[in-house]
PDB file of C-alpha atoms in Angstrom:
ATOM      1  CA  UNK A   1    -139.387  35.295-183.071  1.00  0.00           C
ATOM      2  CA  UNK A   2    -135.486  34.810-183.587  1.00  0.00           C
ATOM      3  CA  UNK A   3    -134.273  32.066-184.003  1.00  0.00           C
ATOM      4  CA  UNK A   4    -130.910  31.524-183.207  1.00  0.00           C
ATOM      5  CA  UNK A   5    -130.875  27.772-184.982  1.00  0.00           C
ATOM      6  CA  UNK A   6    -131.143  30.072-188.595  1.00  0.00           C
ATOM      7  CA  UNK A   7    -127.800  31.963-187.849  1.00  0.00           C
ATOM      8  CA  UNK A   8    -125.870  29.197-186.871  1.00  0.00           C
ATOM      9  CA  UNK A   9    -127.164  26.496-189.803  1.00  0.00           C
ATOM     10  CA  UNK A  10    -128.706  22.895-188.775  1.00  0.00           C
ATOM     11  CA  UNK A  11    -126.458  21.272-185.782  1.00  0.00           C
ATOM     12  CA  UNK A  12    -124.526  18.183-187.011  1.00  0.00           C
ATOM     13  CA  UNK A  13    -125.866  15.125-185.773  1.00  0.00           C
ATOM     14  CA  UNK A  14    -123.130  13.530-183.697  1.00  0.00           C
ATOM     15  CA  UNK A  15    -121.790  10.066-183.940  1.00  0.00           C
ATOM     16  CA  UNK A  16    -122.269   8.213-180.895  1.00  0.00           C
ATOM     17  CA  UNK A  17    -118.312   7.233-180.648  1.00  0.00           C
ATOM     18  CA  UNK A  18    -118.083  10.542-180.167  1.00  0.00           C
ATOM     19  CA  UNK A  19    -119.482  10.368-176.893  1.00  0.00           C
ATOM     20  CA  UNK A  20    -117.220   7.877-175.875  1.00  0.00           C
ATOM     21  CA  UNK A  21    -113.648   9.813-176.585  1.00  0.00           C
ATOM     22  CA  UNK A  22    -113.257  11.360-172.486  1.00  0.00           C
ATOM     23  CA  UNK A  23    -114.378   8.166-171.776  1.00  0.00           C
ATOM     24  CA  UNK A  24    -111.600   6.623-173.888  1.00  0.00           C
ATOM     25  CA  UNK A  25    -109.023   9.556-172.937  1.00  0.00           C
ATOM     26  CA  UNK A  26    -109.269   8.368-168.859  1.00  0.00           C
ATOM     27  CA  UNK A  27    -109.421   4.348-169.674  1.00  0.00           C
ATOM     28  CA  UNK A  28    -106.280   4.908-171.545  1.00  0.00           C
ATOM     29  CA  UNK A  29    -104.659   7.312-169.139  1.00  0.00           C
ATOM     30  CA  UNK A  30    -105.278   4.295-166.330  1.00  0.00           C
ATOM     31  CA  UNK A  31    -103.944   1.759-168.301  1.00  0.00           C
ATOM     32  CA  UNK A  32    -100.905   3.885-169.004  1.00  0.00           C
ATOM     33  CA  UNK A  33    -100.542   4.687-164.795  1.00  0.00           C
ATOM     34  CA  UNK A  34    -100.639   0.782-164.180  1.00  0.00           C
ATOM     35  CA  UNK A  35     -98.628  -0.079-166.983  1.00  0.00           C
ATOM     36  CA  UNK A  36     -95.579   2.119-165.748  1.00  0.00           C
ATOM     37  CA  UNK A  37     -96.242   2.446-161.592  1.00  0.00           C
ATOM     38  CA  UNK A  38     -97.128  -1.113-161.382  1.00  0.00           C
ATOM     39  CA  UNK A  39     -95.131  -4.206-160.909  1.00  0.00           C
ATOM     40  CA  UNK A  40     -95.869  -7.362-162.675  1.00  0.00           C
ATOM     41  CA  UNK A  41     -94.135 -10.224-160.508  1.00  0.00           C
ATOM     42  CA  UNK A  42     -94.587 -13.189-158.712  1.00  0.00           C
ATOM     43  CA  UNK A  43     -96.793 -12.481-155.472  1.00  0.00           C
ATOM     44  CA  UNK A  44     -96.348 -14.663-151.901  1.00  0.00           C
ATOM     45  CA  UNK A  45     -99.608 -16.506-151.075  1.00  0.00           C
ATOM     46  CA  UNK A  46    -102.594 -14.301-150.395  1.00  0.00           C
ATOM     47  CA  UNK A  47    -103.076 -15.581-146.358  1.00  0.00           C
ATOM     48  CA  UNK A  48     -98.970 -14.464-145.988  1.00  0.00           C
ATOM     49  CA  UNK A  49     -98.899 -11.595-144.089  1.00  0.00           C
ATOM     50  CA  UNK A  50     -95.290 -10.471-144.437  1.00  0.00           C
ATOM     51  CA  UNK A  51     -93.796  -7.988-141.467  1.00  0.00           C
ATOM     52  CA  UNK A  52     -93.604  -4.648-142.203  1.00  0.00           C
ATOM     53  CA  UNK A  53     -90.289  -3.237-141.113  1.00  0.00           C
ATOM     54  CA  UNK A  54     -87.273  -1.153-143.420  1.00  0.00           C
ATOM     55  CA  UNK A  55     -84.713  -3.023-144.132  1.00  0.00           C
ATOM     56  CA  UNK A  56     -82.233  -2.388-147.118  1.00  0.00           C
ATOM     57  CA  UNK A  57     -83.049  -2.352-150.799  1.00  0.00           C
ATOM     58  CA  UNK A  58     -83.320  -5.426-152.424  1.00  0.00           C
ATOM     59  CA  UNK A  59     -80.225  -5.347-155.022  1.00  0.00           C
ATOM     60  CA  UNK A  60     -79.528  -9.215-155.235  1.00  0.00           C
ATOM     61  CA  UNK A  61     -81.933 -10.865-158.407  1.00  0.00           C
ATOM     62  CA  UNK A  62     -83.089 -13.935-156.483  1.00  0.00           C
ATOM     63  CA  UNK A  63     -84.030 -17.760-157.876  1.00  0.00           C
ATOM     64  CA  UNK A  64     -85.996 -19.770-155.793  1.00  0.00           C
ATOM     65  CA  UNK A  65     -89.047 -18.174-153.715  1.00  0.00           C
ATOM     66  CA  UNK A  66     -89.473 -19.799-150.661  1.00  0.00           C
ATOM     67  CA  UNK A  67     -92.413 -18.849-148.695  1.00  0.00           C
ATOM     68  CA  UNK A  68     -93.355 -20.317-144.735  1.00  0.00           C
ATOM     69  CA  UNK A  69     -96.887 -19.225-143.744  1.00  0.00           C
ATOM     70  CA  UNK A  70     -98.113 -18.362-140.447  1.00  0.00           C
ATOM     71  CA  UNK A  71     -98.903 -22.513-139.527  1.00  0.00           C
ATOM     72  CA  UNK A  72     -95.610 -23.485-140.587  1.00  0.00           C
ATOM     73  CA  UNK A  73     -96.658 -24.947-144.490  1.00  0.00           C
ATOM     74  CA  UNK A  74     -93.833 -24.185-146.884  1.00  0.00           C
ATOM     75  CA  UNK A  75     -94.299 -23.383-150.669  1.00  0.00           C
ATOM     76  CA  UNK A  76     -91.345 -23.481-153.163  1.00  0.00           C
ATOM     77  CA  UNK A  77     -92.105 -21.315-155.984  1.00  0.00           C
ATOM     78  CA  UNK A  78     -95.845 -21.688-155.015  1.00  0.00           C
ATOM     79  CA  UNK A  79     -96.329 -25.287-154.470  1.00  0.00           C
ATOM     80  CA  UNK A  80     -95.981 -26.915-151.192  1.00  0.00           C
ATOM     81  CA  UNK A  81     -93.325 -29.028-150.266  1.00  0.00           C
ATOM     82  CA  UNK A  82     -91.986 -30.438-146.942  1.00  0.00           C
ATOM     83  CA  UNK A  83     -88.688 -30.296-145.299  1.00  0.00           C
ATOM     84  CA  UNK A  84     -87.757 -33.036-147.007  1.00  0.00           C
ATOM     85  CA  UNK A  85     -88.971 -32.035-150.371  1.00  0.00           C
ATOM     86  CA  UNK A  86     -87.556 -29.062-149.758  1.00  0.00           C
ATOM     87  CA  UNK A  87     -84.068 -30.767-149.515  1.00  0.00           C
ATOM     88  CA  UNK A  88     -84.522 -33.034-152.483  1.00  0.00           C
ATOM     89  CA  UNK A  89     -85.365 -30.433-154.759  1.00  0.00           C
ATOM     90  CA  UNK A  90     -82.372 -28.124-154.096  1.00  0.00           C
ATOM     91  CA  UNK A  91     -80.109 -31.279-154.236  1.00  0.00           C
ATOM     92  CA  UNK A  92     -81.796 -31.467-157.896  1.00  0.00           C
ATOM     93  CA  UNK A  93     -79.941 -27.325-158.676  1.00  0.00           C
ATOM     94  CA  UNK A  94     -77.051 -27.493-160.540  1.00  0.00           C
ATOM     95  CA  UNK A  95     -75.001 -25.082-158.696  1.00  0.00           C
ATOM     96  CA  UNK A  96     -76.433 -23.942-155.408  1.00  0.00           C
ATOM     97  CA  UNK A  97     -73.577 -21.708-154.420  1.00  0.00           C
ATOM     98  CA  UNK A  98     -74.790 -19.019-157.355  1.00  0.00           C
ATOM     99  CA  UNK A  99     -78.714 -19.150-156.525  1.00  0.00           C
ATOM    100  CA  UNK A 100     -80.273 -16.810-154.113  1.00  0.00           C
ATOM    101  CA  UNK A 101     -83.570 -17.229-152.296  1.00  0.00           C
ATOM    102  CA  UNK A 102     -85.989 -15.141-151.870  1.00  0.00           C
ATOM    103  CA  UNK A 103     -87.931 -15.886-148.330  1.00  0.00           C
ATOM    104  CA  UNK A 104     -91.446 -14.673-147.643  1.00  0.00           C
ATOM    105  CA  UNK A 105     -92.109 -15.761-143.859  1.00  0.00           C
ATOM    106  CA  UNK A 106     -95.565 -14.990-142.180  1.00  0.00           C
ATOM    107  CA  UNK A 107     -94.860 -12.619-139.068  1.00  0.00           C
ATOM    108  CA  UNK A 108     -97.012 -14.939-136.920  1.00  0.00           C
ATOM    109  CA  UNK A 109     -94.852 -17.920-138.284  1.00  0.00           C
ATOM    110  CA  UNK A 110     -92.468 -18.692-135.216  1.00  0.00           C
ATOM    111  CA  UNK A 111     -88.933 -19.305-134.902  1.00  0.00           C
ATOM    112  CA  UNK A 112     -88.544 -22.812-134.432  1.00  0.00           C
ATOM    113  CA  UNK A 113     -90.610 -23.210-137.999  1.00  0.00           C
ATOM    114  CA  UNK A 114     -88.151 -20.668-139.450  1.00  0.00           C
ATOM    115  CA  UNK A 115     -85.524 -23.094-138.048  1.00  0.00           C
ATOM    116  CA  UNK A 116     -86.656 -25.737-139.976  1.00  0.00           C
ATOM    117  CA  UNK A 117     -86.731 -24.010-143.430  1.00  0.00           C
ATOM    118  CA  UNK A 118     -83.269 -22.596-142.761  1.00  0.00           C
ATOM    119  CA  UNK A 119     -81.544 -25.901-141.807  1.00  0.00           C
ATOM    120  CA  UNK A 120     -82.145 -27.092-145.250  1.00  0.00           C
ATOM    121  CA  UNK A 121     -80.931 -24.128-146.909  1.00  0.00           C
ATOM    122  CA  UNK A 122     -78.429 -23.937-144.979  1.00  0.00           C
ATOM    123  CA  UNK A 123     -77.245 -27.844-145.421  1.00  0.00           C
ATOM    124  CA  UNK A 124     -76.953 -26.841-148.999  1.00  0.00           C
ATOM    125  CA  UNK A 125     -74.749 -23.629-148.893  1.00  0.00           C
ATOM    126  CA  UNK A 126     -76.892 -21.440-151.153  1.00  0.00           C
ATOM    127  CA  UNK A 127     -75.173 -17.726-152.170  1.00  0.00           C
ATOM    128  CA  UNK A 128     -77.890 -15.956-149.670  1.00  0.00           C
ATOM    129  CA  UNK A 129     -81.294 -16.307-147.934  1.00  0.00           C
ATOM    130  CA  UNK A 130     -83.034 -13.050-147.948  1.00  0.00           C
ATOM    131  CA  UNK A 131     -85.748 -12.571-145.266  1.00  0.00           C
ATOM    132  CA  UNK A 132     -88.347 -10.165-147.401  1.00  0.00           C
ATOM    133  CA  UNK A 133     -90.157  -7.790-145.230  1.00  0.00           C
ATOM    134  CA  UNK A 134     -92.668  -4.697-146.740  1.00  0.00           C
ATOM    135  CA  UNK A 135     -92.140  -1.093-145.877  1.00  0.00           C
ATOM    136  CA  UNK A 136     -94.412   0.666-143.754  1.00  0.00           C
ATOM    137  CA  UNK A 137     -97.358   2.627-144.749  1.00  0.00           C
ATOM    138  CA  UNK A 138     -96.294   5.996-145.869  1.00  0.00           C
ATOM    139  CA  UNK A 139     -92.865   5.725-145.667  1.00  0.00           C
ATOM    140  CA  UNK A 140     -90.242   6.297-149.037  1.00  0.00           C
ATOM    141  CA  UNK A 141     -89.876   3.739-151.287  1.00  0.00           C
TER     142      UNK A 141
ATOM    143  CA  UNK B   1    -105.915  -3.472-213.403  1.00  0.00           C
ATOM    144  CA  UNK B   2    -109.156  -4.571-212.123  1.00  0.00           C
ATOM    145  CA  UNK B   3    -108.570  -1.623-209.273  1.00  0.00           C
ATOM    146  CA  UNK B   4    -108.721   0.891-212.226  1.00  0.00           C
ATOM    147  CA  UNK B   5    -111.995  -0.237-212.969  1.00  0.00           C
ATOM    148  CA  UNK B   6    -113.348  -0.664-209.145  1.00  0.00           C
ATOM    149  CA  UNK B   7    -114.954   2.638-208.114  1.00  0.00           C
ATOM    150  CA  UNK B   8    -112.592   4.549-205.530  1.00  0.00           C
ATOM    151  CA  UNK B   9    -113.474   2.812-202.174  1.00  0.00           C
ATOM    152  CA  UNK B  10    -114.495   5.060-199.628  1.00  0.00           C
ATOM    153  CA  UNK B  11    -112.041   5.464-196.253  1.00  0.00           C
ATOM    154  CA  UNK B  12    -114.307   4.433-193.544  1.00  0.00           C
ATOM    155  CA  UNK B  13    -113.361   6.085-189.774  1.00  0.00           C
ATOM    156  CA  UNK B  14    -112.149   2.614-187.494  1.00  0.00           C
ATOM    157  CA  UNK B  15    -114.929   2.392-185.015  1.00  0.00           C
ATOM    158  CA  UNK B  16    -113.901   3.331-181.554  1.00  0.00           C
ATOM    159  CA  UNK B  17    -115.849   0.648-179.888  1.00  0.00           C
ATOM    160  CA  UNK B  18    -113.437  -1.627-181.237  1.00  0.00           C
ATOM    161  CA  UNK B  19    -110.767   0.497-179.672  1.00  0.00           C
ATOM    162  CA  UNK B  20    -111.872   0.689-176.244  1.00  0.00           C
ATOM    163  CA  UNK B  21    -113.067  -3.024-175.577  1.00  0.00           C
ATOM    164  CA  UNK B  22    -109.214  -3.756-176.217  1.00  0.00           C
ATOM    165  CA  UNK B  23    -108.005  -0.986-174.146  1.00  0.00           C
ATOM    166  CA  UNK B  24    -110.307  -2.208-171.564  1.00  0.00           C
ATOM    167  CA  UNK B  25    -109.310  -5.504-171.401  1.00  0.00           C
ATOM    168  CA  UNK B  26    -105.359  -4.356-171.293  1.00  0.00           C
ATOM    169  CA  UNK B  27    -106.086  -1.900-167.900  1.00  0.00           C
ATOM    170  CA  UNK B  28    -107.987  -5.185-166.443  1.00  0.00           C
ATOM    171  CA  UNK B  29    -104.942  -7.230-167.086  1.00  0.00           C
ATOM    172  CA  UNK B  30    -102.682  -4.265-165.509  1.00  0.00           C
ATOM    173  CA  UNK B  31    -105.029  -3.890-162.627  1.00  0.00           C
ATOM    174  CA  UNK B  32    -105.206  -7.335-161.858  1.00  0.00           C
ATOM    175  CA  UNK B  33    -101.558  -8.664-162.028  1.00  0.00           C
ATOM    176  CA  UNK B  34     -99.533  -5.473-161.130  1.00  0.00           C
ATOM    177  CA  UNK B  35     -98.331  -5.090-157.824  1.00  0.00           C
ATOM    178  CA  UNK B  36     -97.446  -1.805-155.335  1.00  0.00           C
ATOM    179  CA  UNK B  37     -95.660  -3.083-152.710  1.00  0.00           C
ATOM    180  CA  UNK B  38     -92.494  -2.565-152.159  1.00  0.00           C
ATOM    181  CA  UNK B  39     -90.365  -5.033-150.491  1.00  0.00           C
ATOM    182  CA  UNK B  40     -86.876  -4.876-148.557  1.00  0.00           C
ATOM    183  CA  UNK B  41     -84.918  -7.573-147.108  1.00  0.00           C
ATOM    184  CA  UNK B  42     -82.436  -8.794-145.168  1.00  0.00           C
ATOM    185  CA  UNK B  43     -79.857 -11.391-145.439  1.00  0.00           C
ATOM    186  CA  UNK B  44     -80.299 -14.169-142.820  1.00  0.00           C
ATOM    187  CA  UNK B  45     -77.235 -16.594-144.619  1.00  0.00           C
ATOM    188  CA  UNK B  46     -74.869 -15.669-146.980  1.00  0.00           C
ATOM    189  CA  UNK B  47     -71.252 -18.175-147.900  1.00  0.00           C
ATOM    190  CA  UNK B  48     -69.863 -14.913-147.501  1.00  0.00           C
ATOM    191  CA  UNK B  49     -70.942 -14.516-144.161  1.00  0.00           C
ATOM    192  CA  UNK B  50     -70.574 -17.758-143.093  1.00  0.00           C
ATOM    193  CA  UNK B  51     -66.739 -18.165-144.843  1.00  0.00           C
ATOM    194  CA  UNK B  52     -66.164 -14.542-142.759  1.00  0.00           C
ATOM    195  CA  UNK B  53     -67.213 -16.153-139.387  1.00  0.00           C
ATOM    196  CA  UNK B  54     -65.263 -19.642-140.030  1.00  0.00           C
ATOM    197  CA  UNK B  55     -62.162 -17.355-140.244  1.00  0.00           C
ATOM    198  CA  UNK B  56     -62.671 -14.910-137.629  1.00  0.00           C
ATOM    199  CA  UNK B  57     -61.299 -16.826-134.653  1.00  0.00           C
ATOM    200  CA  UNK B  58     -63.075 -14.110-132.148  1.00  0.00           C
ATOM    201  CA  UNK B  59     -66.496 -15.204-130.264  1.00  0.00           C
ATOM    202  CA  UNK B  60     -69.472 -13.543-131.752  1.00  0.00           C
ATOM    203  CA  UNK B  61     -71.915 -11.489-128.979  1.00  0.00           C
ATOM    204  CA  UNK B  62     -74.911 -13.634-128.717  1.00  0.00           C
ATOM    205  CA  UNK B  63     -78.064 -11.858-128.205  1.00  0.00           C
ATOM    206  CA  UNK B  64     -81.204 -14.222-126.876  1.00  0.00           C
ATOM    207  CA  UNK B  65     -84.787 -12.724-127.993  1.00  0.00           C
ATOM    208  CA  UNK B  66     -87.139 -14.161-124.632  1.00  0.00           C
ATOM    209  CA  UNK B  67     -90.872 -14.898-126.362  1.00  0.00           C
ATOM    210  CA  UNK B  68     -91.584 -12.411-123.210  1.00  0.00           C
ATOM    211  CA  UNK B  69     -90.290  -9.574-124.978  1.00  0.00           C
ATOM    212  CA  UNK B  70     -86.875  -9.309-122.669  1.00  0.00           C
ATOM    213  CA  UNK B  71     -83.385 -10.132-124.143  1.00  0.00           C
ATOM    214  CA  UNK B  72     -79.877 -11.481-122.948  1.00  0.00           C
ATOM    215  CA  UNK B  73     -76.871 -10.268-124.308  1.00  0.00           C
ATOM    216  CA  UNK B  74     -74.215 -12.414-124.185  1.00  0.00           C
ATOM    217  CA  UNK B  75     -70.618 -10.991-124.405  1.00  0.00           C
ATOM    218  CA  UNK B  76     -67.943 -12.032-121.456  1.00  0.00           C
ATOM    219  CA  UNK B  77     -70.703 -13.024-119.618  1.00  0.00           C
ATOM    220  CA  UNK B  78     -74.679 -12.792-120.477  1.00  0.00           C
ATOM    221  CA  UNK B  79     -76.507 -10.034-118.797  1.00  0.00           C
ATOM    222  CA  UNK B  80     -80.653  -9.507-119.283  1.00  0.00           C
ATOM    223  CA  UNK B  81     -82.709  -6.297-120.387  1.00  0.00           C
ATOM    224  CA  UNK B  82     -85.935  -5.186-120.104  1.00  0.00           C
ATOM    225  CA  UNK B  83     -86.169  -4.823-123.909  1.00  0.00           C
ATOM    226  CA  UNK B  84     -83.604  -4.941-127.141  1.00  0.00           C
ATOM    227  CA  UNK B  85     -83.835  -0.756-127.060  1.00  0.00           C
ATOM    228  CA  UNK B  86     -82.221  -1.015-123.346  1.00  0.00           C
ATOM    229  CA  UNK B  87     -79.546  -3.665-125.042  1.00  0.00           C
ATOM    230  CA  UNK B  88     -78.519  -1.920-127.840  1.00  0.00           C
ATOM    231  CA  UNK B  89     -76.500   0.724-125.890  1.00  0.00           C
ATOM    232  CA  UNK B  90     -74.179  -2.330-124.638  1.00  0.00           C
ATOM    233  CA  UNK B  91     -73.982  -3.850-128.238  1.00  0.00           C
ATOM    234  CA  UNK B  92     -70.427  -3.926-129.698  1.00  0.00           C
ATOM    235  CA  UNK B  93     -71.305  -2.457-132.942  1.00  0.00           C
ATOM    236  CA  UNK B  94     -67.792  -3.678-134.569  1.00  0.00           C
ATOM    237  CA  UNK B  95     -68.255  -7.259-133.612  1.00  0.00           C
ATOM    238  CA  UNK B  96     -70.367  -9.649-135.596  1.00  0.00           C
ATOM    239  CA  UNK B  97     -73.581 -10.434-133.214  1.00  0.00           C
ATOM    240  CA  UNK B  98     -75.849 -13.728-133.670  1.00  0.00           C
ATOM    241  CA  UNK B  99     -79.553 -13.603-132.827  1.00  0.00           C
ATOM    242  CA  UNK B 100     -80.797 -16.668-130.661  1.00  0.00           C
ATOM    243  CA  UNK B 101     -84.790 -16.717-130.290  1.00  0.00           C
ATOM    244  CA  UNK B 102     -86.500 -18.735-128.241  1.00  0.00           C
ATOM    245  CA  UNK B 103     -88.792 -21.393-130.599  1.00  0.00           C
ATOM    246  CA  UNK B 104     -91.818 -19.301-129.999  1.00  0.00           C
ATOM    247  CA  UNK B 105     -90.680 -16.143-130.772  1.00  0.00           C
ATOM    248  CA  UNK B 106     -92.631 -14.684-133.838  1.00  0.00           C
ATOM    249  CA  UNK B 107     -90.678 -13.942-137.470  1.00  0.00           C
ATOM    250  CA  UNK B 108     -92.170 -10.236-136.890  1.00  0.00           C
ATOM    251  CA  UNK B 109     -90.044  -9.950-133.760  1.00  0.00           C
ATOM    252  CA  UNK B 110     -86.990 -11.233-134.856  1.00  0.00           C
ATOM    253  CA  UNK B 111     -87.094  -8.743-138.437  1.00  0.00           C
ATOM    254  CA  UNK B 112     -88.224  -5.915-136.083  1.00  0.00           C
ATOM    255  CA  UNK B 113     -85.263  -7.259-133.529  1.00  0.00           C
ATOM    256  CA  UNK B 114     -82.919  -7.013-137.515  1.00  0.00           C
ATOM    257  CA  UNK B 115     -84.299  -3.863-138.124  1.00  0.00           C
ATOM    258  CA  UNK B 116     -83.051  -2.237-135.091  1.00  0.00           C
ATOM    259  CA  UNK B 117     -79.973  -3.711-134.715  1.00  0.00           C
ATOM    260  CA  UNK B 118     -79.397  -2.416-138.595  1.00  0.00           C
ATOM    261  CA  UNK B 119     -80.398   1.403-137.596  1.00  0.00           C
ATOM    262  CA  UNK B 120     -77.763   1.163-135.132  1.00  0.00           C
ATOM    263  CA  UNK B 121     -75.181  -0.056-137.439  1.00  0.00           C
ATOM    264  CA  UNK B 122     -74.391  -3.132-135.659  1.00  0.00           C
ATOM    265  CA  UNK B 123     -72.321  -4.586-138.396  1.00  0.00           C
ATOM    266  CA  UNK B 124     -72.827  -8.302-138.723  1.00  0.00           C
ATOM    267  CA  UNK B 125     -76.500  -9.616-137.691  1.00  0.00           C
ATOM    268  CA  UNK B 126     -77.103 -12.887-138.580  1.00  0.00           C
ATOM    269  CA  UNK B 127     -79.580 -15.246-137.349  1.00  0.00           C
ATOM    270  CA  UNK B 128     -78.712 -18.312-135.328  1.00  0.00           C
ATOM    271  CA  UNK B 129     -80.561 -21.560-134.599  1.00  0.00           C
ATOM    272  CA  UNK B 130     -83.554 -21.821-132.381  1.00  0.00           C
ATOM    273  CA  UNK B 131     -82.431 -22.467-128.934  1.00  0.00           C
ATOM    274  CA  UNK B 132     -83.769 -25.714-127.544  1.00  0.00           C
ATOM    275  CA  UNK B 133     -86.738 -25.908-125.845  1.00  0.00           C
ATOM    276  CA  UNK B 134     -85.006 -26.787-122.543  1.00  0.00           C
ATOM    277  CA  UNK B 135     -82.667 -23.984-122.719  1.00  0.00           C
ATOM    278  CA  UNK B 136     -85.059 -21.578-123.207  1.00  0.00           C
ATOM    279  CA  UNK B 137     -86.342 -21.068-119.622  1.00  0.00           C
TER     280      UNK B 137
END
């Protein structure tokens, strides 16, 4: 019989990394898709459901992020703080007229608790309060 | 000196185990904190805003959002719609406008009620205060 093993000589034995180079190749393709696509920055709590709506580009760097969820709790920076709390700590900013805050409000949070939230920023004349919305499904960037 | 008398050492290949538990752990970091959302905004206060309005000796239009979905645009005198898309025709888009809503009145609203006004050019939206519950009816 022929053998076709004799014409070709013994077969190497592989290395078992071997086996794992595709498997290498795609991991490190992922990590290079989330390391440029992605975003790394700080997220609104996970129960905020912001509204979806396309408003203008963002172009101001902001401060302070000031989130009101949908029962009216506020979070500074992600820790809660009342009204008054609220008020203290801004007092605390050296210059208020330069800082600009970033607001993540709840779509189901209603006006009159928006209200509250933006009598004390307003009380303290801050450079700008900008209401954060996310874009629709689909829609450009 | 003592290397001359070492035998040559012999280049081993890095093991690619190694390698990938690292690369691993970097696209679980990535996958975990990195975010896709994109966000816009709009400015509810600015001192710029507020500095133009303390000047501007002209009344702003006032437009009421009802929780019912209806709105009242106030200019010489205030005048109801069924909806803000029925309103926006009367809307003076040169004249700084100031949205009232009623306390219930969901954030949603009130950014979709923005959002509107801003794809109509209406130049100056800003939000106002809350009406008062008794004003509201």
């Amino acid at each position: 019989m022929f053998d076709s093993n004799s014409l070709t000589g013994p077969r190497k034995q592989s290395n078992s990394d071997d086996n794992m180079i595709p498997l290498i190749n795609i991991v490190f393709l992922l990590l290079i898709f989330f390391m440029v696509a992605g975003q790394i920055r700080a997220m609104p709590d996970a129960s905020l459901v912001l509204p979806k709506a396309e408003l203008a580009e963002i172009e101001q760097e902001t401060q302070l992020q000031l989130e009101l969820l949908a029962d009216g709790q506020l979070l500074l920076d992600g820790v809660f703080v009342s009204p008054d709390e609220l008020d203290e700590q801004l007092q605390q900013l050296g210059n208020p007229d330069t800082i600009n805050v970033a607001l993540f409000a709840d779509e189901h949070a209603t006006a009159v608790e928006l209200d509250k939230a933006m009598a004390v920023l307003r009380r303290h004349q801050l450079q700008s309060v900008l209401l954060h919305s996310e874009t629709r499904e689909g829609s450009q960037p | 000196m003592s290397q001359a008398l070492m035998p040559p050492r012999k280049a081993r290949p890095i093991s690619l185990t190694a390698l990938i538990d690292v690369v691993f752990i970097l696209l679980m970091f990535f996958m975990l904190t990195s975010s896709f959302t994109h966000w816009r905004a709009v400015t509810l206060d600015s001192k710029s805003a507020s500095a133009s309005a303390a000047t501007d000796n002209k009344q702003p239009q006032l437009l009421v959002l009802h929780e019912s979905g209806t709105v009242t645009l106030v200019q010489d005198e205030p005048q109801d719609y069924d909806s803000l898309s029925d309103a926006i025709s009367a809307i003076r888009k040169d004249e700084a406008l100031v949205l009232l809503p009623e306390p219930k009145v969901e954030v949603g609203t009130i950014v979709h009620a923005m959002e509107d006004l801003n794809h109509h050019q209406v130049e100056s939206v800003t939000l106002g205060e809350t009406l008062p519950e008794a004003l509201d009816k």
